[in-house]
């Protein structure tokens, strides 16, 4: 990320131990090596959808429909759940399970897929982790509830005890998801994204599951740590643990309403820079931003981040972006709101240089701010 804040008191993602300048080159290298393996599909009579390379989910053409797949790790949000369990005596793993499912499902639906099957990967630092029956059962209960919300089958999973790799009494959670794009016209990899298309933003529930390394680092600055109040009756730790919104009910409802998604972006790591994910040169002009959830406003204030740093790291109230025809924009908002998900028509796609222009806060992200291909 370029043009970082010069305020010496600013807490950045880099300072929290996450440097995308080091991570992203590996992603690009891996994507290039992976692309060379696509020829193996021909031996099975299938082909890849080349435009899905570098997107949030990978798509294969199997004839009458497309198959899409994704694997995602939850990350360090479990550390917040563990810390809050010690402070409150309550298990937070039901929400953590939803977060993990959301990381995979919300990526899968960006390509227009209907999620079908979820697999679990629960790698503990030792067998004792599974001995805490209340915590383990909360994970199971939350996992099933999230699957029910998304209408997916929980196919199975892996529960290794990895002493020496994962720290004792910790767990690393991940999920893979397979889905189907049917009819094929539902595919949304941006092939027909065009100037004049509308950008609809779906509201987040909070930090979701990205930026937690910085959020945890911030605890060192707070007077009461995780128990510091974000607002009356809501602690910082509790606010961080608000479960990630599952957006697949919205995308499924849009398909049933005959509203086509031209492109989608799951706003996770890299924050609003994710709007630059499409490879073509477009300007994404944002005329309206959603309300910032209290916990994200709290983080920005206490981490002393300017808007550029905050919007380039966190979702800042927008968890998912839909690119639709301008005439479908208001109906898209109505469909989302009918399902309890707040949404706004935030802006539009324009011809021009590859950049995101967030007019209400005077922040622009350019091509060099997100290079994942």
mmCIF file of C-alpha atoms in Angstrom:
data_model
loop_
_atom_site.group_PDB
_atom_site.id
_atom_site.type_symbol
_atom_site.label_atom_id
_atom_site.label_comp_id
_atom_site.label_asym_id
_atom_site.label_seq_id
_atom_site.Cartn_x
_atom_site.Cartn_y
_atom_site.Cartn_z
ATOM 1 C CA UNK A 1 0.000 0.000 0.000
ATOM 2 C CA UNK A 2 1.442 3.350 -0.990
ATOM 3 C CA UNK A 3 1.377 6.734 0.707
ATOM 4 C CA UNK A 4 1.143 5.444 4.277
ATOM 5 C CA UNK A 5 0.348 7.866 7.071
ATOM 6 C CA UNK A 6 3.269 9.929 8.368
ATOM 7 C CA UNK A 7 1.740 10.254 11.845
ATOM 8 C CA UNK A 8 4.194 8.527 14.224
ATOM 9 C CA UNK A 9 1.298 7.444 16.455
ATOM 10 C CA UNK A 10 -0.524 5.639 13.648
ATOM 11 C CA UNK A 11 -0.849 1.881 14.125
ATOM 12 C CA UNK A 12 -0.610 0.266 10.686
ATOM 13 C CA UNK A 13 -1.184 -3.290 9.494
ATOM 14 C CA UNK A 14 2.537 -3.538 8.765
ATOM 15 C CA UNK A 15 3.359 -2.726 12.396
ATOM 16 C CA UNK A 16 0.936 -5.436 13.486
ATOM 17 C CA UNK A 17 3.031 -7.996 11.606
ATOM 18 C CA UNK A 18 1.175 -8.201 8.284
ATOM 19 C CA UNK A 19 3.073 -6.763 5.318
ATOM 20 C CA UNK A 20 1.255 -7.245 2.017
ATOM 21 C CA UNK A 21 4.325 -6.008 0.143
ATOM 22 C CA UNK A 22 5.947 -9.289 1.208
ATOM 23 C CA UNK A 23 2.877 -11.526 0.909
ATOM 24 C CA UNK A 24 1.432 -10.381 -2.420
ATOM 25 C CA UNK A 25 4.514 -11.224 -4.564
ATOM 26 C CA UNK A 26 4.226 -14.836 -3.377
ATOM 27 C CA UNK A 27 0.551 -14.831 -4.320
ATOM 28 C CA UNK A 28 1.393 -13.590 -7.805
ATOM 29 C CA UNK A 29 4.155 -16.183 -8.186
ATOM 30 C CA UNK A 30 1.856 -18.970 -7.007
ATOM 31 C CA UNK A 31 -0.909 -17.868 -9.366
ATOM 32 C CA UNK A 32 1.461 -17.959 -12.335
ATOM 33 C CA UNK A 33 2.706 -21.438 -11.447
ATOM 34 C CA UNK A 34 -0.862 -22.618 -10.863
ATOM 35 C CA UNK A 35 -2.004 -21.298 -14.243
ATOM 36 C CA UNK A 36 0.445 -23.628 -15.963
ATOM 37 C CA UNK A 37 -1.340 -26.646 -14.454
ATOM 38 C CA UNK A 38 -4.674 -25.872 -16.114
ATOM 39 C CA UNK A 39 -3.671 -28.061 -19.088
ATOM 40 C CA UNK A 40 -4.286 -31.127 -16.916
ATOM 41 C CA UNK A 41 -8.028 -30.484 -17.034
ATOM 42 C CA UNK A 42 -8.077 -31.337 -20.723
ATOM 43 C CA UNK A 43 -7.187 -34.913 -19.861
ATOM 44 C CA UNK A 44 -10.520 -35.158 -18.061
ATOM 45 C CA UNK A 45 -12.460 -33.428 -20.811
ATOM 46 C CA UNK A 46 -12.821 -30.155 -18.913
ATOM 47 C CA UNK A 47 -11.431 -26.624 -19.185
ATOM 48 C CA UNK A 48 -10.869 -23.810 -16.757
ATOM 49 C CA UNK A 49 -12.567 -20.437 -16.944
ATOM 50 C CA UNK A 50 -9.385 -18.441 -17.453
ATOM 51 C CA UNK A 51 -10.989 -15.226 -16.199
ATOM 52 C CA UNK A 52 -11.405 -16.824 -12.770
ATOM 53 C CA UNK A 53 -7.628 -16.943 -12.314
ATOM 54 C CA UNK A 54 -6.797 -14.395 -9.634
ATOM 55 C CA UNK A 55 -10.407 -14.071 -8.573
ATOM 56 C CA UNK A 56 -11.794 -15.108 -5.205
ATOM 57 C CA UNK A 57 -12.867 -18.554 -6.477
ATOM 58 C CA UNK A 58 -11.644 -20.866 -9.227
ATOM 59 C CA UNK A 59 -14.084 -21.998 -11.906
ATOM 60 C CA UNK A 60 -14.037 -25.089 -14.140
ATOM 61 C CA UNK A 61 -16.283 -25.691 -17.148
ATOM 62 C CA UNK A 62 -17.651 -29.231 -16.849
ATOM 63 C CA UNK A 63 -20.152 -28.993 -19.716
ATOM 64 C CA UNK A 64 -23.729 -28.252 -18.658
ATOM 65 C CA UNK A 65 -22.595 -26.035 -15.763
ATOM 66 C CA UNK A 66 -19.535 -24.604 -14.035
ATOM 67 C CA UNK A 67 -17.954 -25.836 -10.817
ATOM 68 C CA UNK A 68 -16.410 -23.302 -8.446
ATOM 69 C CA UNK A 69 -14.166 -23.958 -5.456
ATOM 70 C CA UNK A 70 -12.321 -22.074 -2.733
ATOM 71 C CA UNK A 71 -10.397 -22.678 0.480
ATOM 72 C CA UNK A 72 -9.997 -20.027 3.166
ATOM 73 C CA UNK A 73 -8.393 -19.773 6.601
ATOM 74 C CA UNK A 74 -10.075 -17.829 9.384
ATOM 75 C CA UNK A 75 -6.899 -16.252 10.727
ATOM 76 C CA UNK A 76 -6.295 -14.823 14.175
ATOM 77 C CA UNK A 77 -9.863 -14.023 15.262
ATOM 78 C CA UNK A 78 -9.745 -17.169 17.404
ATOM 79 C CA UNK A 79 -7.196 -15.407 19.612
ATOM 80 C CA UNK A 80 -9.768 -12.736 20.428
ATOM 81 C CA UNK A 81 -12.328 -15.440 21.226
ATOM 82 C CA UNK A 82 -9.846 -17.173 23.535
ATOM 83 C CA UNK A 83 -8.955 -13.933 25.313
ATOM 84 C CA UNK A 84 -12.610 -13.020 25.771
ATOM 85 C CA UNK A 85 -13.394 -16.506 27.091
ATOM 86 C CA UNK A 86 -10.844 -15.979 29.833
ATOM 87 C CA UNK A 87 -12.287 -12.561 30.659
ATOM 88 C CA UNK A 88 -15.974 -13.446 30.509
ATOM 89 C CA UNK A 89 -16.183 -17.205 31.055
ATOM 90 C CA UNK A 90 -18.248 -17.439 27.877
ATOM 91 C CA UNK A 91 -17.482 -19.456 24.730
ATOM 92 C CA UNK A 92 -17.485 -17.382 21.557
ATOM 93 C CA UNK A 93 -16.891 -20.246 19.142
ATOM 94 C CA UNK A 94 -20.405 -20.397 17.718
ATOM 95 C CA UNK A 95 -19.781 -17.015 16.099
ATOM 96 C CA UNK A 96 -16.216 -18.018 15.204
ATOM 97 C CA UNK A 97 -17.629 -20.970 13.261
ATOM 98 C CA UNK A 98 -19.819 -18.608 11.224
ATOM 99 C CA UNK A 99 -16.793 -16.422 10.546
ATOM 100 C CA UNK A 100 -14.912 -19.397 9.141
ATOM 101 C CA UNK A 101 -17.761 -20.483 6.886
ATOM 102 C CA UNK A 102 -18.205 -16.887 5.729
ATOM 103 C CA UNK A 103 -14.576 -16.595 4.689
ATOM 104 C CA UNK A 104 -15.099 -19.400 2.157
ATOM 105 C CA UNK A 105 -18.740 -18.904 1.136
ATOM 106 C CA UNK A 106 -18.475 -15.141 0.656
ATOM 107 C CA UNK A 107 -15.530 -15.700 -1.682
ATOM 108 C CA UNK A 108 -17.246 -18.495 -3.615
ATOM 109 C CA UNK A 109 -20.345 -16.446 -4.426
ATOM 110 C CA UNK A 110 -18.315 -13.690 -6.082
ATOM 111 C CA UNK A 111 -18.222 -15.792 -9.277
ATOM 112 C CA UNK A 112 -21.992 -16.343 -9.276
ATOM 113 C CA UNK A 113 -21.867 -19.783 -7.667
ATOM 114 C CA UNK A 114 -24.443 -21.417 -5.452
ATOM 115 C CA UNK A 115 -22.573 -22.983 -2.509
ATOM 116 C CA UNK A 116 -23.168 -26.744 -2.312
ATOM 117 C CA UNK A 117 -20.671 -28.375 0.045
ATOM 118 C CA UNK A 118 -18.449 -27.133 2.875
ATOM 119 C CA UNK A 119 -15.523 -29.066 4.357
ATOM 120 C CA UNK A 120 -13.964 -28.272 7.728
ATOM 121 C CA UNK A 121 -10.311 -28.071 8.744
ATOM 122 C CA UNK A 122 -9.863 -27.751 12.510
ATOM 123 C CA UNK A 123 -6.176 -28.068 13.426
ATOM 124 C CA UNK A 124 -5.565 -27.909 17.182
ATOM 125 C CA UNK A 125 -2.309 -27.549 19.057
ATOM 126 C CA UNK A 126 -3.098 -30.732 20.953
ATOM 127 C CA UNK A 127 -5.847 -33.214 21.682
ATOM 128 C CA UNK A 128 -6.729 -31.325 24.868
ATOM 129 C CA UNK A 129 -8.360 -28.567 22.831
ATOM 130 C CA UNK A 130 -11.163 -30.960 21.928
ATOM 131 C CA UNK A 131 -11.521 -31.932 25.579
ATOM 132 C CA UNK A 132 -13.248 -28.647 26.396
ATOM 133 C CA UNK A 133 -16.692 -29.971 25.538
ATOM 134 C CA UNK A 134 -18.556 -26.651 25.773
ATOM 135 C CA UNK A 135 -16.113 -24.924 23.431
ATOM 136 C CA UNK A 136 -16.002 -27.817 20.982
ATOM 137 C CA UNK A 137 -19.793 -28.119 20.910
ATOM 138 C CA UNK A 138 -20.145 -24.375 20.304
ATOM 139 C CA UNK A 139 -17.918 -24.785 17.255
ATOM 140 C CA UNK A 140 -20.052 -27.670 15.967
ATOM 141 C CA UNK A 141 -23.322 -25.840 16.637
ATOM 142 C CA UNK A 142 -22.168 -22.641 14.957
ATOM 143 C CA UNK A 143 -20.800 -24.526 11.967
ATOM 144 C CA UNK A 144 -24.089 -26.308 11.347
ATOM 145 C CA UNK A 145 -26.129 -23.110 11.795
ATOM 146 C CA UNK A 146 -23.992 -21.300 9.228
ATOM 147 C CA UNK A 147 -24.367 -24.207 6.808
ATOM 148 C CA UNK A 148 -28.135 -24.101 7.291
ATOM 149 C CA UNK A 149 -28.196 -20.349 6.628
ATOM 150 C CA UNK A 150 -26.291 -20.836 3.381
ATOM 151 C CA UNK A 151 -28.163 -23.987 2.368
ATOM 152 C CA UNK A 152 -24.975 -26.041 2.055
ATOM 153 C CA UNK A 153 -24.132 -29.598 3.030
ATOM 154 C CA UNK A 154 -21.382 -30.098 5.564
ATOM 155 C CA UNK A 155 -19.503 -32.886 3.837
ATOM 156 C CA UNK A 156 -16.843 -33.670 6.415
ATOM 157 C CA UNK A 157 -13.448 -32.430 7.434
ATOM 158 C CA UNK A 158 -10.130 -32.953 9.186
ATOM 159 C CA UNK A 159 -9.336 -32.493 12.896
ATOM 160 C CA UNK A 160 -5.570 -32.945 13.320
ATOM 161 C CA UNK A 161 -3.735 -32.366 16.603
ATOM 162 C CA UNK A 162 -0.573 -30.534 15.536
ATOM 163 C CA UNK A 163 1.573 -30.104 18.618
ATOM 164 C CA UNK A 164 4.718 -28.205 17.714
ATOM 165 C CA UNK A 165 3.091 -26.589 14.704
ATOM 166 C CA UNK A 166 0.009 -25.001 16.282
ATOM 167 C CA UNK A 167 0.481 -23.584 19.789
ATOM 168 C CA UNK A 168 -0.953 -25.554 22.686
ATOM 169 C CA UNK A 169 -4.626 -24.850 23.447
ATOM 170 C CA UNK A 170 -4.988 -22.967 20.167
ATOM 171 C CA UNK A 171 -6.823 -23.945 17.014
ATOM 172 C CA UNK A 172 -6.374 -23.010 13.358
ATOM 173 C CA UNK A 173 -9.694 -23.004 11.503
ATOM 174 C CA UNK A 174 -10.276 -23.176 7.761
ATOM 175 C CA UNK A 175 -13.035 -24.143 5.358
ATOM 176 C CA UNK A 176 -13.243 -25.174 1.740
ATOM 177 C CA UNK A 177 -16.367 -24.751 -0.328
ATOM 178 C CA UNK A 178 -17.533 -26.161 -3.649
ATOM 179 C CA UNK A 179 -20.376 -24.663 -5.613
ATOM 180 C CA UNK A 180 -22.159 -24.763 -8.931
ATOM 181 C CA UNK A 181 -22.819 -22.001 -11.441
ATOM 182 C CA UNK A 182 -26.063 -22.987 -13.116
ATOM 183 C CA UNK A 183 -27.322 -21.791 -15.458
ATOM 184 C CA UNK A 184 -23.986 -20.751 -16.930
ATOM 185 C CA UNK A 185 -25.327 -17.245 -17.475
ATOM 186 C CA UNK A 186 -24.918 -16.680 -13.712
ATOM 187 C CA UNK A 187 -21.124 -16.626 -14.068
ATOM 188 C CA UNK A 188 -19.795 -13.276 -12.810
ATOM 189 C CA UNK A 189 -16.118 -12.818 -13.561
ATOM 190 C CA UNK A 190 -16.475 -9.351 -15.045
ATOM 191 C CA UNK A 191 -16.456 -10.294 -18.718
ATOM 192 C CA UNK A 192 -19.105 -7.681 -19.488
ATOM 193 C CA UNK A 193 -18.356 -5.137 -16.771
ATOM 194 C CA UNK A 194 -18.748 -1.731 -18.389
ATOM 195 C CA UNK A 195 -18.775 1.986 -17.777
ATOM 196 C CA UNK A 196 -22.142 3.019 -16.400
ATOM 197 C CA UNK A 197 -22.624 -0.076 -14.259
ATOM 198 C CA UNK A 198 -23.663 0.577 -10.663
ATOM 199 C CA UNK A 199 -21.739 -0.335 -7.519
ATOM 200 C CA UNK A 200 -23.957 -1.617 -4.702
ATOM 201 C CA UNK A 201 -22.361 -2.087 -1.299
ATOM 202 C CA UNK A 202 -23.757 -4.545 1.250
ATOM 203 C CA UNK A 203 -23.249 -3.625 4.898
ATOM 204 C CA UNK A 204 -20.837 -5.442 7.172
ATOM 205 C CA UNK A 205 -21.517 -6.429 10.774
ATOM 206 C CA UNK A 206 -18.176 -5.096 11.994
ATOM 207 C CA UNK A 207 -14.569 -6.068 11.427
ATOM 208 C CA UNK A 208 -15.622 -9.485 10.031
ATOM 209 C CA UNK A 209 -12.471 -11.674 9.984
ATOM 210 C CA UNK A 210 -9.879 -9.352 8.478
ATOM 211 C CA UNK A 211 -7.611 -6.848 10.151
ATOM 212 C CA UNK A 212 -7.617 -8.787 13.434
ATOM 213 C CA UNK A 213 -3.817 -8.659 13.750
ATOM 214 C CA UNK A 214 -4.008 -4.870 13.943
ATOM 215 C CA UNK A 215 -7.120 -4.966 16.140
ATOM 216 C CA UNK A 216 -5.359 -7.239 18.631
ATOM 217 C CA UNK A 217 -2.246 -5.061 18.616
ATOM 218 C CA UNK A 218 -4.426 -2.076 19.471
ATOM 219 C CA UNK A 219 -5.420 -3.726 22.781
ATOM 220 C CA UNK A 220 -2.021 -2.642 24.141
ATOM 221 C CA UNK A 221 -3.184 0.999 23.883
ATOM 222 C CA UNK A 222 -6.597 0.560 25.518
ATOM 223 C CA UNK A 223 -7.161 1.306 29.211
ATOM 224 C CA UNK A 224 -9.172 -1.854 29.888
ATOM 225 C CA UNK A 225 -7.942 -4.010 27.038
ATOM 226 C CA UNK A 226 -10.680 -6.048 25.400
ATOM 227 C CA UNK A 227 -13.143 -4.871 28.050
ATOM 228 C CA UNK A 228 -12.754 -1.216 27.021
ATOM 229 C CA UNK A 229 -16.163 0.111 25.989
ATOM 230 C CA UNK A 230 -16.728 0.909 22.319
ATOM 231 C CA UNK A 231 -20.108 2.293 23.278
ATOM 232 C CA UNK A 232 -22.229 1.870 26.434
ATOM 233 C CA UNK A 233 -22.813 -1.816 27.065
ATOM 234 C CA UNK A 234 -20.520 -3.018 24.257
ATOM 235 C CA UNK A 235 -16.917 -3.988 24.949
ATOM 236 C CA UNK A 236 -14.159 -3.888 22.355
ATOM 237 C CA UNK A 237 -13.721 -7.661 22.459
ATOM 238 C CA UNK A 238 -17.430 -8.316 22.102
ATOM 239 C CA UNK A 239 -17.653 -5.904 19.162
ATOM 240 C CA UNK A 240 -14.714 -7.593 17.418
ATOM 241 C CA UNK A 241 -16.442 -10.962 17.763
ATOM 242 C CA UNK A 242 -19.653 -9.969 15.958
ATOM 243 C CA UNK A 243 -20.008 -12.799 13.381
ATOM 244 C CA UNK A 244 -19.280 -12.077 9.731
ATOM 245 C CA UNK A 245 -22.362 -11.587 7.548
ATOM 246 C CA UNK A 246 -23.157 -14.538 5.271
ATOM 247 C CA UNK A 247 -24.012 -12.971 1.907
ATOM 248 C CA UNK A 248 -25.055 -16.057 -0.085
ATOM 249 C CA UNK A 249 -28.773 -15.655 0.749
ATOM 250 C CA UNK A 250 -28.597 -12.254 -0.959
ATOM 251 C CA UNK A 251 -26.863 -13.494 -4.110
ATOM 252 C CA UNK A 252 -29.269 -16.429 -4.364
ATOM 253 C CA UNK A 253 -32.255 -14.112 -3.978
ATOM 254 C CA UNK A 254 -30.860 -11.820 -6.661
ATOM 255 C CA UNK A 255 -30.572 -14.752 -9.066
ATOM 256 C CA UNK A 256 -34.178 -15.776 -8.356
ATOM 257 C CA UNK A 257 -35.249 -12.180 -8.997
ATOM 258 C CA UNK A 258 -33.542 -12.242 -12.380
ATOM 259 C CA UNK A 259 -30.904 -9.689 -11.404
ATOM 260 C CA UNK A 260 -27.536 -10.520 -12.914
ATOM 261 C CA UNK A 261 -24.309 -9.771 -11.078
ATOM 262 C CA UNK A 262 -21.686 -8.561 -13.530
ATOM 263 C CA UNK A 263 -18.889 -8.680 -10.995
ATOM 264 C CA UNK A 264 -18.469 -8.982 -7.230
ATOM 265 C CA UNK A 265 -15.829 -8.259 -4.617
ATOM 266 C CA UNK A 266 -15.682 -9.646 -1.097
ATOM 267 C CA UNK A 267 -14.201 -6.755 0.870
ATOM 268 C CA UNK A 268 -11.749 -8.521 3.146
ATOM 269 C CA UNK A 269 -7.963 -8.071 3.337
ATOM 270 C CA UNK A 270 -6.821 -4.878 1.548
ATOM 271 C CA UNK A 271 -10.101 -3.184 2.478
ATOM 272 C CA UNK A 272 -11.632 -1.026 -0.230
ATOM 273 C CA UNK A 273 -8.633 -1.613 -2.446
ATOM 274 C CA UNK A 274 -10.414 -4.885 -3.260
ATOM 275 C CA UNK A 275 -12.658 -2.855 -5.586
ATOM 276 C CA UNK A 276 -9.629 -2.770 -7.912
ATOM 277 C CA UNK A 277 -9.564 -6.555 -8.285
ATOM 278 C CA UNK A 278 -10.912 -6.648 -11.855
ATOM 279 C CA UNK A 279 -7.980 -6.630 -14.311
ATOM 280 C CA UNK A 280 -9.437 -4.025 -16.676
ATOM 281 C CA UNK A 281 -8.778 -0.308 -16.396
ATOM 282 C CA UNK A 282 -11.869 1.248 -14.858
ATOM 283 C CA UNK A 283 -12.422 4.046 -12.396
ATOM 284 C CA UNK A 284 -14.737 3.071 -9.546
ATOM 285 C CA UNK A 285 -16.272 6.332 -8.394
ATOM 286 C CA UNK A 286 -17.867 6.145 -4.950
ATOM 287 C CA UNK A 287 -20.335 8.941 -4.251
ATOM 288 C CA UNK A 288 -21.799 7.540 -1.032
ATOM 289 C CA UNK A 289 -20.181 5.518 1.753
ATOM 290 C CA UNK A 290 -22.123 3.393 4.236
ATOM 291 C CA UNK A 291 -22.215 4.161 7.966
ATOM 292 C CA UNK A 292 -19.042 2.980 9.687
ATOM 293 C CA UNK A 293 -19.717 0.309 12.296
ATOM 294 C CA UNK A 294 -18.844 1.504 15.837
ATOM 295 C CA UNK A 295 -15.946 -0.911 16.299
ATOM 296 C CA UNK A 296 -14.252 0.201 13.084
ATOM 297 C CA UNK A 297 -14.713 3.863 13.962
ATOM 298 C CA UNK A 298 -13.226 3.050 17.378
ATOM 299 C CA UNK A 299 -10.216 1.304 15.797
ATOM 300 C CA UNK A 300 -9.571 4.156 13.384
ATOM 301 C CA UNK A 301 -9.696 6.700 16.201
ATOM 302 C CA UNK A 302 -7.505 4.809 18.679
ATOM 303 C CA UNK A 303 -5.047 3.551 16.064
ATOM 304 C CA UNK A 304 -4.850 7.153 14.817
ATOM 305 C CA UNK A 305 -5.369 6.107 11.217
ATOM 306 C CA UNK A 306 -6.242 8.559 8.498
ATOM 307 C CA UNK A 307 -9.025 7.595 6.085
ATOM 308 C CA UNK A 308 -6.605 6.232 3.520
ATOM 309 C CA UNK A 309 -5.051 3.814 5.999
ATOM 310 C CA UNK A 310 -8.422 2.797 7.440
ATOM 311 C CA UNK A 311 -10.221 2.230 4.124
ATOM 312 C CA UNK A 312 -7.172 0.431 2.731
ATOM 313 C CA UNK A 313 -7.168 -2.023 5.651
ATOM 314 C CA UNK A 314 -10.733 -2.545 6.914
ATOM 315 C CA UNK A 315 -14.167 -2.926 5.327
ATOM 316 C CA UNK A 316 -15.339 0.318 7.025
ATOM 317 C CA UNK A 317 -18.966 -0.758 6.974
ATOM 318 C CA UNK A 318 -19.081 -2.382 3.511
ATOM 319 C CA UNK A 319 -18.564 -6.138 3.485
ATOM 320 C CA UNK A 320 -19.440 -7.008 -0.111
ATOM 321 C CA UNK A 321 -19.625 -5.146 -3.425
ATOM 322 C CA UNK A 322 -21.990 -5.984 -6.271
ATOM 323 C CA UNK A 323 -21.544 -4.557 -9.761
ATOM 324 C CA UNK A 324 -24.873 -4.576 -11.593
ATOM 325 C CA UNK A 325 -26.594 -2.811 -14.459
ATOM 326 C CA UNK A 326 -27.617 0.682 -13.432
ATOM 327 C CA UNK A 327 -31.282 -0.148 -13.996
ATOM 328 C CA UNK A 328 -30.979 -3.052 -11.527
ATOM 329 C CA UNK A 329 -29.275 -1.088 -8.757
ATOM 330 C CA UNK A 330 -32.303 -0.062 -6.693
ATOM 331 C CA UNK A 331 -33.892 -3.500 -6.990
ATOM 332 C CA UNK A 332 -30.623 -5.024 -5.774
ATOM 333 C CA UNK A 333 -30.795 -2.819 -2.692
ATOM 334 C CA UNK A 334 -34.418 -3.819 -2.097
ATOM 335 C CA UNK A 335 -33.628 -7.539 -2.330
ATOM 336 C CA UNK A 336 -30.775 -7.224 0.162
ATOM 337 C CA UNK A 337 -32.802 -5.151 2.621
ATOM 338 C CA UNK A 338 -35.672 -7.648 2.467
ATOM 339 C CA UNK A 339 -33.222 -10.221 3.826
ATOM 340 C CA UNK A 340 -32.080 -7.922 6.617
ATOM 341 C CA UNK A 341 -28.855 -6.801 4.951
ATOM 342 C CA UNK A 342 -28.471 -3.041 4.623
ATOM 343 C CA UNK A 343 -27.327 -1.883 1.199
ATOM 344 C CA UNK A 344 -26.724 1.322 -0.750
ATOM 345 C CA UNK A 345 -26.094 2.322 -4.348
ATOM 346 C CA UNK A 346 -22.638 3.698 -3.658
ATOM 347 C CA UNK A 347 -21.371 4.745 -7.068
ATOM 348 C CA UNK A 348 -20.644 3.683 -10.590
ATOM 349 C CA UNK A 349 -18.034 2.274 -12.935
ATOM 350 C CA UNK A 350 -16.432 4.774 -15.304
ATOM 351 C CA UNK A 351 -13.999 4.574 -18.195
ATOM 352 C CA UNK A 352 -10.608 5.844 -17.173
ATOM 353 C CA UNK A 353 -7.500 4.899 -15.226
ATOM 354 C CA UNK A 354 -7.665 1.947 -12.838
ATOM 355 C CA UNK A 355 -8.500 3.571 -9.534
ATOM 356 C CA UNK A 356 -11.047 3.808 -6.747
ATOM 357 C CA UNK A 357 -12.135 7.369 -6.019
ATOM 358 C CA UNK A 358 -13.993 7.666 -2.701
ATOM 359 C CA UNK A 359 -15.331 11.180 -3.051
ATOM 360 C CA UNK A 360 -16.951 11.713 0.394
ATOM 361 C CA UNK A 361 -13.609 11.216 2.182
ATOM 362 C CA UNK A 362 -11.262 12.435 -0.564
ATOM 363 C CA UNK A 363 -9.302 9.168 -0.858
ATOM 364 C CA UNK A 364 -8.074 7.575 -4.086
ATOM 365 C CA UNK A 365 -6.510 4.142 -4.483
ATOM 366 C CA UNK A 366 -4.620 3.561 -7.709
ATOM 367 C CA UNK A 367 -3.495 0.582 -9.737
ATOM 368 C CA UNK A 368 -0.337 0.072 -7.686
ATOM 369 C CA UNK A 369 -2.358 -0.287 -4.470
ATOM 370 C CA UNK A 370 -3.614 -3.740 -5.447
ATOM 371 C CA UNK A 371 -1.675 -6.038 -7.749
ATOM 372 C CA UNK A 372 -2.813 -9.598 -7.194
ATOM 373 C CA UNK A 373 -2.502 -10.876 -10.768
#
